[in-house]
PDB file of C-alpha atoms in Angstrom:
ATOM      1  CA  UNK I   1       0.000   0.000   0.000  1.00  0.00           C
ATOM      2  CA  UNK I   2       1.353   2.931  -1.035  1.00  0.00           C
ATOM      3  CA  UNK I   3       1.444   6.104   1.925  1.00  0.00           C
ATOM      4  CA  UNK I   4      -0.597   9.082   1.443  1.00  0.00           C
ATOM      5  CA  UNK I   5       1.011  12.070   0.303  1.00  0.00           C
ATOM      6  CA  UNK I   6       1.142  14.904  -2.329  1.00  0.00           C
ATOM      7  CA  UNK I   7       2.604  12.643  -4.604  1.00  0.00           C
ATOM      8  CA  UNK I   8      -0.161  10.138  -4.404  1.00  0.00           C
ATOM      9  CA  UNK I   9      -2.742  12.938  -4.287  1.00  0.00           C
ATOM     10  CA  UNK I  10      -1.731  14.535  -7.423  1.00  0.00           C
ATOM     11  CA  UNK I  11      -1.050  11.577  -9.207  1.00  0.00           C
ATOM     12  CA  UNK I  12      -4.629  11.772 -10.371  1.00  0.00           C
ATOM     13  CA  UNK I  13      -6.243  14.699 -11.594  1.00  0.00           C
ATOM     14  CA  UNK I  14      -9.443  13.434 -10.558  1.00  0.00           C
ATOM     15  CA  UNK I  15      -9.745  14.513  -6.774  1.00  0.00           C
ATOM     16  CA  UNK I  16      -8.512  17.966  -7.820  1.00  0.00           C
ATOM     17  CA  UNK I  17     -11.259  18.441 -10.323  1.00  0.00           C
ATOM     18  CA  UNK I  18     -13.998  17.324  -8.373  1.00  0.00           C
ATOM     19  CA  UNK I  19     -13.067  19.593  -5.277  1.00  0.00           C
ATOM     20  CA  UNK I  20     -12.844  22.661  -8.006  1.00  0.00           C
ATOM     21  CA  UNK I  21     -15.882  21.240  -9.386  1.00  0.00           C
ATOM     22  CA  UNK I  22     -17.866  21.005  -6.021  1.00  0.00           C
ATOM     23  CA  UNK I  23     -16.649  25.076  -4.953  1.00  0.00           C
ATOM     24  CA  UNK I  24     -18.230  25.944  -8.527  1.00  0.00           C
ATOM     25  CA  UNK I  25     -21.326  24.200  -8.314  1.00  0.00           C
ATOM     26  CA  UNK I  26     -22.243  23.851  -4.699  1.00  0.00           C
ATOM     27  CA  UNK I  27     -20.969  27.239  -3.323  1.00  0.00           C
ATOM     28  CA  UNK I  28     -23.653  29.379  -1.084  1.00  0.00           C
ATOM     29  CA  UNK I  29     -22.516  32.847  -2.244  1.00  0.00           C
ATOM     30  CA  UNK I  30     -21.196  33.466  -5.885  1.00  0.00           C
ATOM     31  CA  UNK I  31     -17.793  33.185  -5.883  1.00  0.00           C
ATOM     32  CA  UNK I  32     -15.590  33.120  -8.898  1.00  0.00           C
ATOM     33  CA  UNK I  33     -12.135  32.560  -7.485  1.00  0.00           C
ATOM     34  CA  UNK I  34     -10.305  33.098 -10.757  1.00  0.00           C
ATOM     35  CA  UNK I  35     -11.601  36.197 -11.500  1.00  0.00           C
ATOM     36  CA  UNK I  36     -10.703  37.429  -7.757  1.00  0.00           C
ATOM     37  CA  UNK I  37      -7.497  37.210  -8.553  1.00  0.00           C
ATOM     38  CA  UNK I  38      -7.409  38.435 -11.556  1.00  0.00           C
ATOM     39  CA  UNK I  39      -9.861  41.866 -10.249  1.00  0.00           C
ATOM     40  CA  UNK I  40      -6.648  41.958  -8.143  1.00  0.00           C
ATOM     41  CA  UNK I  41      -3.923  41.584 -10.433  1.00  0.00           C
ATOM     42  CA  UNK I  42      -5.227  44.147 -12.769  1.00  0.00           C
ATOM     43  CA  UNK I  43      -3.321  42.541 -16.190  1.00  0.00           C
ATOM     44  CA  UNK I  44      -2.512  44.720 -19.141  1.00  0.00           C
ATOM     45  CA  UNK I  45      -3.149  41.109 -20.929  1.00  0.00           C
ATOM     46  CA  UNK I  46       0.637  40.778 -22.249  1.00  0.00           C
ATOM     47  CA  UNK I  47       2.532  40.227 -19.042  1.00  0.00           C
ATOM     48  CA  UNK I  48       4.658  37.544 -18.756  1.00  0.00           C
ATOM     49  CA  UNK I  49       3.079  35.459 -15.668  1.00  0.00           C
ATOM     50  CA  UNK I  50       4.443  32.243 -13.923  1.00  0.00           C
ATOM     51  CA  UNK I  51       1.264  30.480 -11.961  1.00  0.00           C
ATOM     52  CA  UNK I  52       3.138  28.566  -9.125  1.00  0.00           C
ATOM     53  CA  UNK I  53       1.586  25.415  -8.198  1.00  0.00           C
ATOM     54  CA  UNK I  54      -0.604  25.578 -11.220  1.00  0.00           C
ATOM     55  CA  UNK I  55      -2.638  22.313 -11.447  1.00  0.00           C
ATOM     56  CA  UNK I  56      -4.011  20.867 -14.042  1.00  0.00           C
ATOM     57  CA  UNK I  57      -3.628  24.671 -15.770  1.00  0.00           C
ATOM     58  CA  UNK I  58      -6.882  26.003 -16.058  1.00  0.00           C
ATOM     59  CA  UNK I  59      -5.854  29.182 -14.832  1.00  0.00           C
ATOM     60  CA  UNK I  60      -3.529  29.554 -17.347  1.00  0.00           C
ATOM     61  CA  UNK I  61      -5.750  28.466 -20.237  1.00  0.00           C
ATOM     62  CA  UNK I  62      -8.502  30.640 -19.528  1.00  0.00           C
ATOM     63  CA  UNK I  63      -5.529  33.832 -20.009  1.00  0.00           C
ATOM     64  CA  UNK I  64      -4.559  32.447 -23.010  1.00  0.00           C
ATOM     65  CA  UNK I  65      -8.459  31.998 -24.540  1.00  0.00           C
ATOM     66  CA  UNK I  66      -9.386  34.687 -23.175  1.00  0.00           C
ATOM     67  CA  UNK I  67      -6.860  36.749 -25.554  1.00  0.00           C
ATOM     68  CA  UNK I  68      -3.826  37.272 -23.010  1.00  0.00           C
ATOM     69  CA  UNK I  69      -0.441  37.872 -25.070  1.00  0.00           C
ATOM     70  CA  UNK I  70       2.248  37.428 -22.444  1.00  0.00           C
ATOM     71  CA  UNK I  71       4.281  34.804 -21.792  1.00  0.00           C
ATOM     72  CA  UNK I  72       2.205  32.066 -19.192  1.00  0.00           C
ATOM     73  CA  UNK I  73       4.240  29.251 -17.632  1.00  0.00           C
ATOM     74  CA  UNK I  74       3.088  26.551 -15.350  1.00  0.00           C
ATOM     75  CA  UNK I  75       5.515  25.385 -12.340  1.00  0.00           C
ATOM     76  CA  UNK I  76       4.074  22.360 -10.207  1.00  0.00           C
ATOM     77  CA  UNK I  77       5.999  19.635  -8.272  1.00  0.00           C
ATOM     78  CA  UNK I  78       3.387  16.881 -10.045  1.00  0.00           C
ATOM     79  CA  UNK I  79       4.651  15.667 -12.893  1.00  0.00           C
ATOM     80  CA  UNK I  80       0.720  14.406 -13.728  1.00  0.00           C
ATOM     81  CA  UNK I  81      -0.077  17.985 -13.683  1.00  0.00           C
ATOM     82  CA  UNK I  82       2.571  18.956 -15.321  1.00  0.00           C
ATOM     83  CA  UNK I  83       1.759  16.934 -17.968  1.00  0.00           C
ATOM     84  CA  UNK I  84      -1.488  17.830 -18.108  1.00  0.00           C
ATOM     85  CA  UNK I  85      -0.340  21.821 -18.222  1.00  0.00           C
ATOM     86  CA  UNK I  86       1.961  20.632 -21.319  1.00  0.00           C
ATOM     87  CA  UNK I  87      -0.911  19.529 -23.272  1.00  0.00           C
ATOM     88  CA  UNK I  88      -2.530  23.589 -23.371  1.00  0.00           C
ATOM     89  CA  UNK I  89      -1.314  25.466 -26.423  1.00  0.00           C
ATOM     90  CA  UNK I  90       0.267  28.686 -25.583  1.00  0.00           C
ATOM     91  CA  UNK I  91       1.687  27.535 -22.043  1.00  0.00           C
ATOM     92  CA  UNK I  92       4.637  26.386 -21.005  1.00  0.00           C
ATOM     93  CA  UNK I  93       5.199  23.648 -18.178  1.00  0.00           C
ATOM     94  CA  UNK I  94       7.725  23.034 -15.757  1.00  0.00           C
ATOM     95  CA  UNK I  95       8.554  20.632 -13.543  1.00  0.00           C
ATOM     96  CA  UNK I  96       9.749  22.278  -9.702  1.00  0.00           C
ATOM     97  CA  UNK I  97       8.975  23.161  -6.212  1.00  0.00           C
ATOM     98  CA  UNK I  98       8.136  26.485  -5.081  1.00  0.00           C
ATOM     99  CA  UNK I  99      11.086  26.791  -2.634  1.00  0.00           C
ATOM    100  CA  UNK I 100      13.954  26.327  -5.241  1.00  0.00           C
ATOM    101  CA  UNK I 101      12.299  27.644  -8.583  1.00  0.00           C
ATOM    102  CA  UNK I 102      14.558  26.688 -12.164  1.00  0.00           C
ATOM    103  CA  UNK I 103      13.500  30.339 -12.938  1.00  0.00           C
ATOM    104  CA  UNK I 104      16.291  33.238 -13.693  1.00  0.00           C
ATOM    105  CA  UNK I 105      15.601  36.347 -11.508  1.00  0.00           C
ATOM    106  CA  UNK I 106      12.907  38.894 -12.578  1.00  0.00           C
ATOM    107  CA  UNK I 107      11.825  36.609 -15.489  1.00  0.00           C
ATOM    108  CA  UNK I 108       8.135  37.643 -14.790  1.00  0.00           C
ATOM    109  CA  UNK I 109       6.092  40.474 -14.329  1.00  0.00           C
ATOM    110  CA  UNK I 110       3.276  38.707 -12.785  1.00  0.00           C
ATOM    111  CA  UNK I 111       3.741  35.506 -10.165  1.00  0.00           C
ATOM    112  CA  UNK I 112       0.566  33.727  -8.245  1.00  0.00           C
ATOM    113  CA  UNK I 113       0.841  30.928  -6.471  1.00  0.00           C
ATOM    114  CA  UNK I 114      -2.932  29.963  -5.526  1.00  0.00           C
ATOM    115  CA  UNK I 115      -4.192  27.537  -3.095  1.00  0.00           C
ATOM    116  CA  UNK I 116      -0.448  26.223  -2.784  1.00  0.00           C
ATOM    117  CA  UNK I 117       1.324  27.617  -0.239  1.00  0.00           C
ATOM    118  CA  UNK I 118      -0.024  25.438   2.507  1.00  0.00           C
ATOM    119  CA  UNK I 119       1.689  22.560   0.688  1.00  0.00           C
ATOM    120  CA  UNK I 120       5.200  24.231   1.531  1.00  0.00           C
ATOM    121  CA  UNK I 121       7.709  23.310   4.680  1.00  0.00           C
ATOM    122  CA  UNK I 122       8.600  26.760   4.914  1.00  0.00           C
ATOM    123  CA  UNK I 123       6.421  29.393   2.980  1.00  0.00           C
ATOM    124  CA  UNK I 124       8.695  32.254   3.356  1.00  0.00           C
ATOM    125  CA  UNK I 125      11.243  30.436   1.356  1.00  0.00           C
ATOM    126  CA  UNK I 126       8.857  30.303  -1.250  1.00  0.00           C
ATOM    127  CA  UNK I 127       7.424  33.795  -0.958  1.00  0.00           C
ATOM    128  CA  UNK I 128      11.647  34.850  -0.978  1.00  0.00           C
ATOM    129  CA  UNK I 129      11.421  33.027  -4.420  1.00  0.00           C
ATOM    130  CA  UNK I 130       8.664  34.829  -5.677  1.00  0.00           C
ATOM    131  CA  UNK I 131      10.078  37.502  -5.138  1.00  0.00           C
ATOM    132  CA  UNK I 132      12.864  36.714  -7.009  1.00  0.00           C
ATOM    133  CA  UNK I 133      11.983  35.948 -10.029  1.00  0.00           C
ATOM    134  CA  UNK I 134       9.187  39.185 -10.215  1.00  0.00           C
ATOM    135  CA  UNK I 135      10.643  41.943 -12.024  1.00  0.00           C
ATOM    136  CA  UNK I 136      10.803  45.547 -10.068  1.00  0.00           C
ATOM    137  CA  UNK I 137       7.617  47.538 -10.427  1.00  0.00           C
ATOM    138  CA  UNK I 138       5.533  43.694 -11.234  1.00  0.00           C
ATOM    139  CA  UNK I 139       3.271  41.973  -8.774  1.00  0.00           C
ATOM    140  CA  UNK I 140       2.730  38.893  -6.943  1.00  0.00           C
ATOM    141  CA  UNK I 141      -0.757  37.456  -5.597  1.00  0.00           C
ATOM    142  CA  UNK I 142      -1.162  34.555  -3.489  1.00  0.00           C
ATOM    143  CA  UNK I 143      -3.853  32.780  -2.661  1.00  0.00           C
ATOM    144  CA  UNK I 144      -4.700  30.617   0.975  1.00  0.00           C
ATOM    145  CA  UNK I 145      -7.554  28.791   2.585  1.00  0.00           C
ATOM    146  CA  UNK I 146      -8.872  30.494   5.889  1.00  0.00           C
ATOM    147  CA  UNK I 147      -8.443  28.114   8.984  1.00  0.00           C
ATOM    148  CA  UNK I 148     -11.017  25.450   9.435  1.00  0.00           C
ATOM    149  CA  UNK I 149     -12.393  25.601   5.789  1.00  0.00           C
ATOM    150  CA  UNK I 150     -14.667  22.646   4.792  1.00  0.00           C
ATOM    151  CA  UNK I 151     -13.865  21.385   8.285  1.00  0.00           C
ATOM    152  CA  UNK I 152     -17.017  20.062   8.724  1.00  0.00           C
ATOM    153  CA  UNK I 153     -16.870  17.575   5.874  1.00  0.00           C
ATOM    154  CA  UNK I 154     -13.070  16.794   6.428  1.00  0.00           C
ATOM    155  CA  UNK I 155     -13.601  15.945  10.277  1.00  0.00           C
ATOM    156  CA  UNK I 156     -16.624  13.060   8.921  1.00  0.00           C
ATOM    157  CA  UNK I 157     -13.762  11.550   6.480  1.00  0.00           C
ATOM    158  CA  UNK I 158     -11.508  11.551   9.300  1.00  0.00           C
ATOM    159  CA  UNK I 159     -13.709  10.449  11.905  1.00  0.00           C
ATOM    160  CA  UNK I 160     -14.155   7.445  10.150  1.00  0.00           C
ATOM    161  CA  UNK I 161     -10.407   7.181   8.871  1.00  0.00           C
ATOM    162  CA  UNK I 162      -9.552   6.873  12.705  1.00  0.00           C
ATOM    163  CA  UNK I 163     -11.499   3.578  13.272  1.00  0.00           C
ATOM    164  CA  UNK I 164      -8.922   1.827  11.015  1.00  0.00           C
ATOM    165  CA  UNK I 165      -6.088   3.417  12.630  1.00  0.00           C
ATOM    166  CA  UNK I 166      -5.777   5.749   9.332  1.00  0.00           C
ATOM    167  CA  UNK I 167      -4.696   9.259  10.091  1.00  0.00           C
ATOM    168  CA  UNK I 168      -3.866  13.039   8.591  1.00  0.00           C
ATOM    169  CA  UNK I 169      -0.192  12.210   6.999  1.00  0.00           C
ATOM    170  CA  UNK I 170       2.505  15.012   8.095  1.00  0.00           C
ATOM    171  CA  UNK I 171       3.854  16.991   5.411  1.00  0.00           C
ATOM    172  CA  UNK I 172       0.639  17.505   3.301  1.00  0.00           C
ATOM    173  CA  UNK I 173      -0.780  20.484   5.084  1.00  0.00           C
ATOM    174  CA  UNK I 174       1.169  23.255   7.039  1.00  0.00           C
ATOM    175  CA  UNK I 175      -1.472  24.362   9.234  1.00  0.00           C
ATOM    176  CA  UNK I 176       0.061  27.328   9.866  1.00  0.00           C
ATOM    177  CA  UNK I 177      -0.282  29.102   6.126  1.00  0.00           C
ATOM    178  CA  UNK I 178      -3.985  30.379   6.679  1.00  0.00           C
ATOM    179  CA  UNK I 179      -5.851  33.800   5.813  1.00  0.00           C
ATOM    180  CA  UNK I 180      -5.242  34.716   9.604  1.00  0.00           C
ATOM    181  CA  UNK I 181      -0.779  34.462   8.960  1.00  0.00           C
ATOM    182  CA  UNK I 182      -0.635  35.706   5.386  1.00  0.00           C
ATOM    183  CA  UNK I 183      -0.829  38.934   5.732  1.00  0.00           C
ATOM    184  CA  UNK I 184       1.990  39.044   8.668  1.00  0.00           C
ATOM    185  CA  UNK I 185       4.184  36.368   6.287  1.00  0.00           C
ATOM    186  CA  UNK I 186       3.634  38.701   2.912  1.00  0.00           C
ATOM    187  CA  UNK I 187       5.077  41.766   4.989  1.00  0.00           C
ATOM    188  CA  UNK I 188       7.702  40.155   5.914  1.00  0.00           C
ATOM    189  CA  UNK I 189       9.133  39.202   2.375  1.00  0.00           C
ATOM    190  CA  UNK I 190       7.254  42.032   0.303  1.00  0.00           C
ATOM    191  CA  UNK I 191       6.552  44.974   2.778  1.00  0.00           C
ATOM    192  CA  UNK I 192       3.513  45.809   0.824  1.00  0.00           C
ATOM    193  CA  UNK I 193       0.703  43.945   1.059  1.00  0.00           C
ATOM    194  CA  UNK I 194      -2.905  44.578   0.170  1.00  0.00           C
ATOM    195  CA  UNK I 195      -5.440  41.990   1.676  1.00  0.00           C
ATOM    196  CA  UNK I 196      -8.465  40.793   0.069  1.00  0.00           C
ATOM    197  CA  UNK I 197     -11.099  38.494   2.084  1.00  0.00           C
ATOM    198  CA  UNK I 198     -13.788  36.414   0.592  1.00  0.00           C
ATOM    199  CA  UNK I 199     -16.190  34.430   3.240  1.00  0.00           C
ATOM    200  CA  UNK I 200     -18.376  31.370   1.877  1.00  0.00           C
ATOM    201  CA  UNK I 201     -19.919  28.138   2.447  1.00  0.00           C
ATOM    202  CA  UNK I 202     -20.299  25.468   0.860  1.00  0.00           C
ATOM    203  CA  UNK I 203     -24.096  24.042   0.606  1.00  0.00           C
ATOM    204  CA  UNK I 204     -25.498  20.485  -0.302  1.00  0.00           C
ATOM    205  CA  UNK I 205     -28.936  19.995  -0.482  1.00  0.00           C
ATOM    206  CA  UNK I 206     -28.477  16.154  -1.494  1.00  0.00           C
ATOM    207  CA  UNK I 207     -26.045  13.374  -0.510  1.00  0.00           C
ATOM    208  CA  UNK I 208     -24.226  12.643  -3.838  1.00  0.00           C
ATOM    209  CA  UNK I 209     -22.150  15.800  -4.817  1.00  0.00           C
ATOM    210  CA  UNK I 210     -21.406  15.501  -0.805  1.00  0.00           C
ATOM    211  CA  UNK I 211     -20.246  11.763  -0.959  1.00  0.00           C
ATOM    212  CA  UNK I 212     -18.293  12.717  -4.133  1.00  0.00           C
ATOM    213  CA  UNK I 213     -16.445  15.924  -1.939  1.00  0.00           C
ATOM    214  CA  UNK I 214     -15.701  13.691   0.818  1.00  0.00           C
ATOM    215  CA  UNK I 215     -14.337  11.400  -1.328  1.00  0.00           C
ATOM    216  CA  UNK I 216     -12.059  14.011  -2.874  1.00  0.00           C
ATOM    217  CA  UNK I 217     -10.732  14.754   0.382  1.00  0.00           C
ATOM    218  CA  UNK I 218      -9.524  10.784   1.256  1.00  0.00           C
ATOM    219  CA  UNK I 219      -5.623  11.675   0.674  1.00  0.00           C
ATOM    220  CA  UNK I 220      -5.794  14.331   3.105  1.00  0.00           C
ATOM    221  CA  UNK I 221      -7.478  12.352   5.663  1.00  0.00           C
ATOM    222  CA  UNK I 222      -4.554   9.591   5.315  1.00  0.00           C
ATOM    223  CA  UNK I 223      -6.887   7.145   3.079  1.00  0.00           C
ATOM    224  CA  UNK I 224      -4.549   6.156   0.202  1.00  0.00           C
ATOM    225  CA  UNK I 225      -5.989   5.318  -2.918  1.00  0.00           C
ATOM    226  CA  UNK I 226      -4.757   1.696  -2.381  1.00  0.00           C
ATOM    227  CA  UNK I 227      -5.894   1.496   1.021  1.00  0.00           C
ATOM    228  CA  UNK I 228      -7.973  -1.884   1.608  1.00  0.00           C
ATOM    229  CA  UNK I 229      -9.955   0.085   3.751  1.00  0.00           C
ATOM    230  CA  UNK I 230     -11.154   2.786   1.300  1.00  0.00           C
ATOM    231  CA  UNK I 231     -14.027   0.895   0.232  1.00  0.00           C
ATOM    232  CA  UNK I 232     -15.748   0.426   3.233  1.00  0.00           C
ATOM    233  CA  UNK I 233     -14.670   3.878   4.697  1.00  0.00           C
ATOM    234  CA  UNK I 234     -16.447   5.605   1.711  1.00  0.00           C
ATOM    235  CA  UNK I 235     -19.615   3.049   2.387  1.00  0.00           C
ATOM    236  CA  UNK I 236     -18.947   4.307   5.914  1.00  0.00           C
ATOM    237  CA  UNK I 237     -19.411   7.559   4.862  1.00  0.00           C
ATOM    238  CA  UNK I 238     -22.045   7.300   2.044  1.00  0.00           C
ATOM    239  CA  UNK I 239     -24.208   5.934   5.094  1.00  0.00           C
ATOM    240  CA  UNK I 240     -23.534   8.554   7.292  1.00  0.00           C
ATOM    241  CA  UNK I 241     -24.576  11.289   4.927  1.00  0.00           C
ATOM    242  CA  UNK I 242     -27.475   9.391   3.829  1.00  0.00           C
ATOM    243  CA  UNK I 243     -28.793   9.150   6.733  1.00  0.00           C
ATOM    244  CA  UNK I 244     -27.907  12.439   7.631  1.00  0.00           C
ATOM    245  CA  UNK I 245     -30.186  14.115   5.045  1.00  0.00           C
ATOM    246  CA  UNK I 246     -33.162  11.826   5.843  1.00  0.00           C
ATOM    247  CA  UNK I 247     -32.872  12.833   9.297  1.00  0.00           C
ATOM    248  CA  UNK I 248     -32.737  16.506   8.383  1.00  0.00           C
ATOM    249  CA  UNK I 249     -35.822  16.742   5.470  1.00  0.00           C
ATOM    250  CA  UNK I 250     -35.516  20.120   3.612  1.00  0.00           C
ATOM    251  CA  UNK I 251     -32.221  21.265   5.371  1.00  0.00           C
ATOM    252  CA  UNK I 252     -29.460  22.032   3.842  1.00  0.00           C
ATOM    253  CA  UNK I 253     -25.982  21.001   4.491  1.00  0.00           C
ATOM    254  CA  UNK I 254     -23.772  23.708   5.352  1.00  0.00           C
ATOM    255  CA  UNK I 255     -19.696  23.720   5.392  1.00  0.00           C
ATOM    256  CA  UNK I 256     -17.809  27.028   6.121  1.00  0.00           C
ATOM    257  CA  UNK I 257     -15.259  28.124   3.591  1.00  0.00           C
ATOM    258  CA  UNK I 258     -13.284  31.093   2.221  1.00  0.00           C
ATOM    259  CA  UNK I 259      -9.846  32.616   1.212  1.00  0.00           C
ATOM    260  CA  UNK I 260      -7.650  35.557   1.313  1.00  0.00           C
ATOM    261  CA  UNK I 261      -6.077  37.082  -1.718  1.00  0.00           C
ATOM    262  CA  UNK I 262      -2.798  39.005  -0.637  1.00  0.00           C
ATOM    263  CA  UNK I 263      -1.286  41.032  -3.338  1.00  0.00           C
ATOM    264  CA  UNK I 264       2.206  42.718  -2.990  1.00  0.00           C
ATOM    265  CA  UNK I 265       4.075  45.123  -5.716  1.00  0.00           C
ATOM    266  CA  UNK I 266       7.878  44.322  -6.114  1.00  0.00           C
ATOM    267  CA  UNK I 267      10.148  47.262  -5.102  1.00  0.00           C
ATOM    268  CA  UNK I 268      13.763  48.026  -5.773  1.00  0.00           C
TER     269      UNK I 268
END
């Protein structure tokens, strides 16, 4: 059996896009975070922009069909999604982790880096790097999770991830990169910062799209995709929310969410 990690996790695309998927769909508030970021970005539409931890690159191919000029390059640690961001015309992929980028300095006017930087041992190494390789006068935006988001649904994985001795693997999440420490951690490294907070939910008002969420969040619960106990901790949980909406007629399920955007001009 293989052990859970961000290796494993990213291996497949699959639990990525449903989580994305379930945030678009299932959110209690509008909420578009792509366009966030780019509201705070302000692009002239031919910068030259490095997405940091980019996924499966749909950030970066909605620039480029969406008429952006620049150059757009992909960095992820996955080589699945890396891959996967090699396979969209107009971008360019790269294989690396955020705390030792193969980028030259100030190759970019424009660096994000969203929904990543609680995947890094030491985020101000990787916020030194960004940094680095952002020309003076261009900007960098990152994006993190406030505390606690989606705890709800996470604590009823790992609830029942803890009767087979299965539990949160170290390494995947550093707790401490949250909407509440960004703004103290982009000082630090940028001295500028401007902060921008966006509070949501997630709502459910039927048990699949919630079994397939839970699901998606397995790896991060320590339930390996090999595990021989992920079939019966999913019926586990398939029962649990099953019974939780016939116990609750017409209610909806509710899951608190959001995100900061922190956005810092290079100087010097």
């Amino acid at each position: 059996m293989t052990s859970p990690s961000l290796d494993t996790e990213y291996a497949d695309l699959t639990p990525l896009q449903v989580r994305i998927a379930t945030h678009q769909r299932h959110s209690e508030q509008p909420d578009d975070p792509v366009a966030a970021v780019l509201t705070a970005l302000g692009l002239n539409g031919s910068d030259d922009l490095v997405d940091i931890g980019c996924g499966d690159a749909r950030f970066l191919a909605h620039l480029r069909e969406t008429g952006h000029t620049g150059r757009l390059v992909g960095v992820d640690a996955s080589p699945t999604m890396v891959a996967t961001a090699a396979t969209i015309p107009g971008v360019t992929a790269i294989h690396g982790k955020a705390s030792k980028l193969p980028l030259q300095d100030g190759e970019f006017d424009v660096c994000t880096a969203r929904h990543m930087l609680y995947h890094v041992t030491d985020p101000l190494v990787a916020l030194s790097e960004f940094r680095r390789i952002t020309r003076p006068g261009g900007k960098v935006a990152v994006t993190v999770n406030h505390a606690r988001t989606c705890h709800r649904t996470h604590q009823l994985v790992a609830a029942h991830a803890r009767k087979y001795g299965l539990t949160a693997p170290d390494g995947m999440i550093n707790y401490t990169v949250t909407s509440d420490t960004l703004p103290d951690m982009m000082q630090d490294v940028f001295g500028n910062t401007t902060i921008e907070t966006h509070d949501n939910a997630l709502v459910f008002d039927r048990p699949a799209p919630l079994i397939a969420f839970a699901e998606a969040l397995f790896t991060f619960c320590g339930i390996a995709p090999d595990s021989p106990h992920r079939v019966q901790i999913l019926a586990d949980v398939t029962t649990d929310i099953e019974h939780w909406f016939i116990a609750h007629p017409n209610q909806l399920w509710r899951d608190s969410k959001g995100y900061s955007i922190a956005t810092a001009i290079i100087t010097g």
